[in-house]
PDB file of C-alpha atoms in Angstrom:
ATOM      1  CA  MET P 130       5.026  23.340   3.388  1.00 44.00           C
ATOM      2  CA  GLN P 131       5.398  19.604   3.810  1.00 48.00           C
ATOM      3  CA  SER P 132       2.765  17.387   2.146  1.00 53.00           C
ATOM      4  CA  ASP P 133       0.717  15.224   4.497  1.00 52.00           C
ATOM      5  CA  ARG P 134       0.061  12.504   1.894  1.00 58.00           C
ATOM      6  CA  PRO P 135       1.367   9.008   2.717  1.00 59.00           C
ATOM      7  CA  PRO P 136       4.616   7.904   0.995  1.00 70.00           C
ATOM      8  CA  ILE P 137       4.009   6.360  -2.428  1.00 69.00           C
ATOM      9  CA  ARG P 138       5.993   3.269  -1.436  1.00 74.00           C
ATOM     10  CA  LEU P 139       3.692   2.630   1.495  1.00 76.00           C
ATOM     11  CA  LEU P 140       0.625   2.915  -0.730  1.00 72.00           C
ATOM     12  CA  ALA P 141       2.165   0.663  -3.378  1.00 74.00           C
ATOM     13  CA  ALA P 142       3.048  -1.897  -0.705  1.00 80.00           C
ATOM     14  CA  PHE P 143      -0.549  -1.865   0.525  1.00 78.00           C
ATOM     15  CA  LEU P 144      -1.895  -2.425  -2.979  1.00 77.00           C
ATOM     16  CA  ILE P 145       0.537  -5.257  -3.663  1.00 80.00           C
ATOM     17  CA  GLY P 146      -0.288  -6.798  -0.289  1.00 81.00           C
ATOM     18  CA  PHE P 147      -3.996  -6.557  -1.069  1.00 79.00           C
ATOM     19  CA  LEU P 148      -3.519  -8.377  -4.358  1.00 78.00           C
ATOM     20  CA  ILE P 149      -1.321 -11.112  -2.892  1.00 82.00           C
ATOM     21  CA  LEU P 150      -3.685 -11.740   0.033  1.00 80.00           C
ATOM     22  CA  ARG P 151      -6.853 -11.713  -2.042  1.00 76.00           C
ATOM     23  CA  LEU P 152      -5.504 -13.833  -4.904  1.00 78.00           C
ATOM     24  CA  THR P 153      -3.911 -16.341  -2.515  1.00 80.00           C
ATOM     25  CA  LEU P 154      -7.138 -16.774  -0.580  1.00 74.00           C
ATOM     26  CA  SER P 155      -9.098 -17.004  -3.831  1.00 73.00           C
ATOM     27  CA  ALA P 156      -6.942 -19.885  -5.044  1.00 72.00           C
ATOM     28  CA  TRP P 157      -6.665 -21.668  -1.699  1.00 75.00           C
ATOM     29  CA  LEU P 158     -10.208 -21.554  -0.295  1.00 73.00           C
ATOM     30  CA  PRO P 159     -12.527 -24.156  -1.856  1.00 73.00           C
ATOM     31  CA  VAL P 160     -15.874 -23.158  -3.361  1.00 77.00           C
ATOM     32  CA  MET P 161     -18.259 -24.142  -0.562  1.00 72.00           C
ATOM     33  CA  GLU P 162     -21.006 -21.599   0.077  1.00 72.00           C
ATOM     34  CA  PHE P 163     -24.210 -22.398  -1.836  1.00 80.00           C
ATOM     35  CA  THR P 164     -24.379 -19.210  -3.899  1.00 83.00           C
ATOM     36  CA  GLU P 165     -20.738 -19.472  -4.933  1.00 85.00           C
ATOM     37  CA  ALA P 166     -21.102 -23.142  -5.835  1.00 87.00           C
ATOM     38  CA  ARG P 167     -24.276 -22.493  -7.839  1.00 91.00           C
ATOM     39  CA  TYR P 168     -22.768 -19.576  -9.760  1.00 92.00           C
ATOM     40  CA  ALA P 169     -19.603 -21.571 -10.448  1.00 91.00           C
ATOM     41  CA  GLU P 170     -21.638 -24.482 -11.805  1.00 92.00           C
ATOM     42  CA  ILE P 171     -23.729 -22.213 -14.038  1.00 94.00           C
ATOM     43  CA  SER P 172     -20.513 -20.733 -15.427  1.00 94.00           C
ATOM     44  CA  ARG P 173     -19.014 -24.199 -15.946  1.00 94.00           C
ATOM     45  CA  LYS P 174     -22.086 -25.261 -17.904  1.00 94.00           C
ATOM     46  CA  ILE P 175     -21.618 -22.273 -20.220  1.00 95.00           C
ATOM     47  CA  VAL P 176     -18.173 -23.611 -21.130  1.00 95.00           C
ATOM     48  CA  VAL P 177     -19.223 -27.264 -21.352  1.00 93.00           C
ATOM     49  CA  ASP P 178     -22.418 -26.702 -23.351  1.00 92.00           C
ATOM     50  CA  GLY P 179     -21.241 -23.697 -25.349  1.00 93.00           C
ATOM     51  CA  ASP P 180     -24.526 -21.926 -24.610  1.00 93.00           C
ATOM     52  CA  TRP P 181     -23.741 -18.291 -23.767  1.00 95.00           C
ATOM     53  CA  ILE P 182     -27.341 -17.118 -24.145  1.00 93.00           C
ATOM     54  CA  THR P 183     -29.401 -19.192 -21.695  1.00 92.00           C
ATOM     55  CA  LEU P 184     -27.989 -19.839 -18.227  1.00 94.00           C
ATOM     56  CA  TRP P 185     -28.531 -23.347 -16.824  1.00 91.00           C
ATOM     57  CA  PHE P 186     -28.177 -24.805 -13.341  1.00 87.00           C
ATOM     58  CA  TYR P 187     -30.443 -27.841 -13.606  1.00 82.00           C
ATOM     59  CA  LEU P 188     -30.508 -29.780 -16.873  1.00 79.00           C
ATOM     60  CA  ASP P 189     -34.191 -29.110 -17.505  1.00 81.00           C
ATOM     61  CA  GLN P 190     -34.577 -25.680 -15.892  1.00 84.00           C
ATOM     62  CA  PRO P 191     -33.029 -22.375 -17.080  1.00 90.00           C
ATOM     63  CA  PHE P 192     -31.645 -20.021 -14.456  1.00 90.00           C
ATOM     64  CA  TRP P 193     -33.414 -16.678 -14.749  1.00 89.00           C
ATOM     65  CA  GLY P 194     -32.452 -15.321 -11.320  1.00 88.00           C
ATOM     66  CA  LYS P 195     -29.583 -13.046 -12.446  1.00 91.00           C
ATOM     67  CA  PRO P 196     -28.371 -11.346 -15.628  1.00 93.00           C
ATOM     68  CA  PRO P 197     -25.389 -13.006 -17.342  1.00 95.00           C
ATOM     69  CA  LEU P 198     -22.377 -10.662 -17.013  1.00 96.00           C
ATOM     70  CA  ALA P 199     -20.847 -12.243 -13.895  1.00 94.00           C
ATOM     71  CA  PHE P 200     -21.382 -15.748 -15.315  1.00 96.00           C
ATOM     72  CA  TRP P 201     -19.871 -14.767 -18.664  1.00 97.00           C
ATOM     73  CA  SER P 202     -16.863 -13.350 -16.829  1.00 96.00           C
ATOM     74  CA  VAL P 203     -16.274 -16.551 -14.865  1.00 95.00           C
ATOM     75  CA  ALA P 204     -16.830 -18.701 -17.961  1.00 96.00           C
ATOM     76  CA  ALA P 205     -14.235 -16.623 -19.828  1.00 97.00           C
ATOM     77  CA  SER P 206     -11.831 -17.198 -16.925  1.00 95.00           C
ATOM     78  CA  TYR P 207     -12.451 -20.942 -17.185  1.00 96.00           C
ATOM     79  CA  LEU P 208     -11.595 -20.875 -20.876  1.00 96.00           C
ATOM     80  CA  VAL P 209      -8.269 -19.176 -20.126  1.00 95.00           C
ATOM     81  CA  LEU P 210      -7.277 -20.660 -16.752  1.00 93.00           C
ATOM     82  CA  GLY P 211      -9.249 -23.908 -16.529  1.00 93.00           C
ATOM     83  CA  VAL P 212     -11.955 -24.789 -14.028  1.00 92.00           C
ATOM     84  CA  ASN P 213     -10.524 -24.096 -10.577  1.00 90.00           C
ATOM     85  CA  GLU P 214     -11.059 -21.866  -7.549  1.00 88.00           C
ATOM     86  CA  PHE P 215      -8.681 -19.170  -8.759  1.00 89.00           C
ATOM     87  CA  ALA P 216     -10.396 -18.886 -12.143  1.00 90.00           C
ATOM     88  CA  THR P 217     -13.779 -18.877 -10.420  1.00 91.00           C
ATOM     89  CA  ARG P 218     -12.946 -15.766  -8.411  1.00 89.00           C
ATOM     90  CA  ILE P 219     -10.438 -13.774 -10.489  1.00 92.00           C
ATOM     91  CA  SER P 220     -13.122 -11.833 -12.379  1.00 93.00           C
ATOM     92  CA  SER P 221     -14.436 -10.375  -9.111  1.00 92.00           C
ATOM     93  CA  THR P 222     -10.910  -9.251  -8.253  1.00 91.00           C
ATOM     94  CA  LEU P 223     -10.514  -7.604 -11.658  1.00 94.00           C
ATOM     95  CA  TYR P 224     -13.851  -5.792 -11.332  1.00 96.00           C
ATOM     96  CA  THR P 225     -12.769  -4.540  -7.889  1.00 94.00           C
ATOM     97  CA  LEU P 226      -9.461  -3.284  -9.265  1.00 92.00           C
ATOM     98  CA  GLY P 227     -11.362  -1.582 -12.089  1.00 96.00           C
ATOM     99  CA  THR P 228     -13.519   0.179  -9.516  1.00 96.00           C
ATOM    100  CA  ALA P 229     -10.385   1.209  -7.604  1.00 94.00           C
ATOM    101  CA  ALA P 230      -8.951   2.682 -10.819  1.00 94.00           C
ATOM    102  CA  LEU P 231     -12.119   4.750 -11.297  1.00 96.00           C
ATOM    103  CA  VAL P 232     -11.955   5.950  -7.687  1.00 95.00           C
ATOM    104  CA  TYR P 233      -8.338   6.966  -8.298  1.00 93.00           C
ATOM    105  CA  THR P 234      -9.249   8.810 -11.508  1.00 93.00           C
ATOM    106  CA  LEU P 235     -11.984  10.857  -9.867  1.00 93.00           C
ATOM    107  CA  ALA P 236     -10.110  11.550  -6.635  1.00 93.00           C
ATOM    108  CA  ARG P 237      -7.005  12.686  -8.500  1.00 90.00           C
ATOM    109  CA  ARG P 238      -9.064  15.079 -10.619  1.00 90.00           C
ATOM    110  CA  LEU P 239     -10.569  16.610  -7.496  1.00 89.00           C
ATOM    111  CA  ASP P 240      -7.292  16.694  -5.537  1.00 88.00           C
ATOM    112  CA  PRO P 241      -3.984  15.517  -7.071  1.00 83.00           C
ATOM    113  CA  ASP P 242      -2.666  14.512  -3.636  1.00 81.00           C
ATOM    114  CA  ARG P 243      -5.557  12.213  -2.787  1.00 84.00           C
ATOM    115  CA  GLY P 244      -5.665   9.662  -5.613  1.00 84.00           C
ATOM    116  CA  TRP P 245      -3.737   6.852  -3.966  1.00 84.00           C
ATOM    117  CA  THR P 246      -5.125   7.603  -0.522  1.00 85.00           C
ATOM    118  CA  SER P 247      -8.638   7.149  -1.904  1.00 88.00           C
ATOM    119  CA  VAL P 248      -7.702   3.820  -3.488  1.00 87.00           C
ATOM    120  CA  VAL P 249      -6.203   2.523  -0.260  1.00 85.00           C
ATOM    121  CA  THR P 250      -9.255   3.676   1.692  1.00 87.00           C
ATOM    122  CA  TYR P 251     -11.577   1.901  -0.744  1.00 91.00           C
ATOM    123  CA  LEU P 252      -9.605  -1.345  -0.797  1.00 87.00           C
ATOM    124  CA  SER P 253      -9.291  -1.417   3.000  1.00 83.00           C
ATOM    125  CA  PHE P 254     -13.044  -1.831   3.532  1.00 88.00           C
ATOM    126  CA  TRP P 255     -13.809  -5.357   4.699  1.00 86.00           C
ATOM    127  CA  LEU P 256     -16.797  -5.803   2.388  1.00 90.00           C
ATOM    128  CA  VAL P 257     -14.689  -4.793  -0.623  1.00 89.00           C
ATOM    129  CA  LEU P 258     -11.929  -7.198   0.401  1.00 84.00           C
ATOM    130  CA  HIS P 259     -14.463  -9.991   0.858  1.00 83.00           C
ATOM    131  CA  THR P 260     -16.403  -9.571  -2.391  1.00 86.00           C
ATOM    132  CA  ALA P 261     -13.173  -9.099  -4.384  1.00 85.00           C
ATOM    133  CA  GLY P 262     -12.539 -12.810  -3.951  1.00 83.00           C
ATOM    134  CA  THR P 263     -16.060 -14.211  -4.108  1.00 86.00           C
ATOM    135  CA  ILE P 264     -18.095 -15.190  -7.143  1.00 87.00           C
ATOM    136  CA  LEU P 265     -21.006 -12.772  -6.897  1.00 88.00           C
ATOM    137  CA  THR P 266     -22.744 -10.290  -9.179  1.00 92.00           C
ATOM    138  CA  ASP P 267     -21.933  -7.401  -6.822  1.00 93.00           C
ATOM    139  CA  PRO P 268     -18.356  -6.568  -7.933  1.00 94.00           C
ATOM    140  CA  ALA P 269     -19.568  -6.230 -11.534  1.00 95.00           C
ATOM    141  CA  LEU P 270     -22.489  -4.057 -10.394  1.00 96.00           C
ATOM    142  CA  VAL P 271     -20.249  -1.818  -8.283  1.00 96.00           C
ATOM    143  CA  PHE P 272     -17.812  -1.403 -11.175  1.00 97.00           C
ATOM    144  CA  SER P 273     -20.662  -0.565 -13.559  1.00 96.00           C
ATOM    145  CA  THR P 274     -22.369   1.962 -11.307  1.00 96.00           C
ATOM    146  CA  THR P 275     -19.041   3.558 -10.367  1.00 96.00           C
ATOM    147  CA  LEU P 276     -18.237   3.887 -14.069  1.00 97.00           C
ATOM    148  CA  VAL P 277     -21.555   5.664 -14.612  1.00 95.00           C
ATOM    149  CA  MET P 278     -21.133   8.025 -11.672  1.00 95.00           C
ATOM    150  CA  VAL P 279     -17.493   8.922 -12.357  1.00 95.00           C
ATOM    151  CA  SER P 280     -18.164   9.344 -16.088  1.00 95.00           C
ATOM    152  CA  PHE P 281     -21.215  11.494 -15.387  1.00 93.00           C
ATOM    153  CA  TRP P 282     -19.241  13.779 -13.089  1.00 91.00           C
ATOM    154  CA  LEU P 283     -16.305  14.159 -15.457  1.00 92.00           C
ATOM    155  CA  ALA P 284     -18.560  14.707 -18.485  1.00 90.00           C
ATOM    156  CA  VAL P 285     -20.959  17.204 -16.898  1.00 87.00           C
ATOM    157  CA  GLU P 286     -18.972  18.988 -14.214  1.00 82.00           C
ATOM    158  CA  GLN P 287     -15.551  19.023 -15.909  1.00 81.00           C
ATOM    159  CA  GLN P 288     -16.802  19.174 -19.509  1.00 82.00           C
ATOM    160  CA  LEU P 289     -14.902  16.069 -20.680  1.00 81.00           C
ATOM    161  CA  ALA P 290     -17.250  14.986 -23.447  1.00 83.00           C
ATOM    162  CA  ARG P 291     -15.568  11.622 -24.156  1.00 87.00           C
ATOM    163  CA  TRP P 292     -16.540  10.450 -20.684  1.00 89.00           C
ATOM    164  CA  GLY P 293     -20.190  10.979 -21.587  1.00 88.00           C
ATOM    165  CA  TRP P 294     -20.105   7.889 -23.795  1.00 92.00           C
ATOM    166  CA  LEU P 295     -18.874   5.801 -20.872  1.00 94.00           C
ATOM    167  CA  VAL P 296     -22.043   6.677 -18.933  1.00 92.00           C
ATOM    168  CA  TRP P 297     -23.983   4.550 -21.414  1.00 93.00           C
ATOM    169  CA  VAL P 298     -21.359   1.794 -21.402  1.00 95.00           C
ATOM    170  CA  GLY P 299     -21.608   1.656 -17.614  1.00 95.00           C
ATOM    171  CA  LEU P 300     -25.413   1.522 -17.714  1.00 94.00           C
ATOM    172  CA  GLY P 301     -25.280  -1.326 -20.226  1.00 95.00           C
ATOM    173  CA  LEU P 302     -22.844  -3.290 -18.082  1.00 96.00           C
ATOM    174  CA  GLY P 303     -24.984  -2.555 -15.026  1.00 95.00           C
ATOM    175  CA  LEU P 304     -28.060  -3.977 -16.739  1.00 95.00           C
ATOM    176  CA  LEU P 305     -26.064  -7.088 -17.653  1.00 95.00           C
ATOM    177  CA  SER P 306     -24.747  -7.448 -14.107  1.00 94.00           C
ATOM    178  CA  LYS P 307     -27.876  -6.951 -11.991  1.00 92.00           C
ATOM    179  CA  GLY P 308     -30.715  -5.713 -14.156  1.00 91.00           C
ATOM    180  CA  PRO P 309     -32.670  -2.438 -13.724  1.00 91.00           C
ATOM    181  CA  LEU P 310     -31.148  -1.867 -10.269  1.00 91.00           C
ATOM    182  CA  ALA P 311     -28.205  -0.138 -11.962  1.00 90.00           C
ATOM    183  CA  ILE P 312     -30.533   2.358 -13.651  1.00 89.00           C
ATOM    184  CA  VAL P 313     -32.386   2.998 -10.377  1.00 92.00           C
ATOM    185  CA  ILE P 314     -29.171   3.627  -8.418  1.00 91.00           C
ATOM    186  CA  CYS P 315     -27.466   5.813 -11.007  1.00 91.00           C
ATOM    187  CA  GLY P 316     -30.594   7.439 -12.385  1.00 87.00           C
ATOM    188  CA  GLY P 317     -31.745   8.432  -8.918  1.00 87.00           C
ATOM    189  CA  ALA P 318     -28.411   9.987  -7.945  1.00 88.00           C
ATOM    190  CA  CYS P 319     -27.619  11.666 -11.265  1.00 86.00           C
ATOM    191  CA  GLY P 320     -31.214  12.780 -11.781  1.00 85.00           C
ATOM    192  CA  LEU P 321     -31.379  14.341  -8.325  1.00 88.00           C
ATOM    193  CA  TRP P 322     -28.080  16.153  -8.925  1.00 87.00           C
ATOM    194  CA  VAL P 323     -29.365  17.544 -12.237  1.00 84.00           C
ATOM    195  CA  LEU P 324     -32.611  18.613 -10.570  1.00 87.00           C
ATOM    196  CA  VAL P 325     -30.954  20.308  -7.603  1.00 88.00           C
ATOM    197  CA  ASN P 326     -28.333  22.076  -9.720  1.00 83.00           C
ATOM    198  CA  ASN P 327     -30.713  22.821 -12.612  1.00 82.00           C
ATOM    199  CA  ARG P 328     -28.170  21.446 -15.105  1.00 75.00           C
ATOM    200  CA  TRP P 329     -30.523  20.020 -17.723  1.00 72.00           C
TER     201      TRP P 329
END
């Protein structure tokens, strides 16, 4: 019986095309939108001032609006690549690719023929393509919550104990990316699953 999965070359070409398009746009488009410009400036101040604890936008006013993970990621990019548009956005691309890798891992465990198809499906969503090249806290949050959910499933349903530790890593990263929202999202879903399936 002939497999109905797409050719691996076609999937690889899509992934390479995604990376080229997203990275090219990330380097070429200037930082203009207010949120992007504000987040980029906060990250630049981390590098200039050397203060990785308190986030600053104005000289006399700390920025308490978001947790620091996304800003730390951009600041680390600045240290490696310099202050430019590409460095500003590359961390979001890396978080998106990390999420795609988790999607692949889970999908392949559930059906060996569907790993790459799931990745292509995920990366073809417009919102994913957009946020993969924008300095926002959302790519880090999505990576963190996906890490929790995939790790939870593999640890509980497939009895892979080492993945259980990554649940806590994901929750920690989620708290650093967008605060208690990560616990609400993951705790609600995982808690409901445990309740329904009586898997305490």
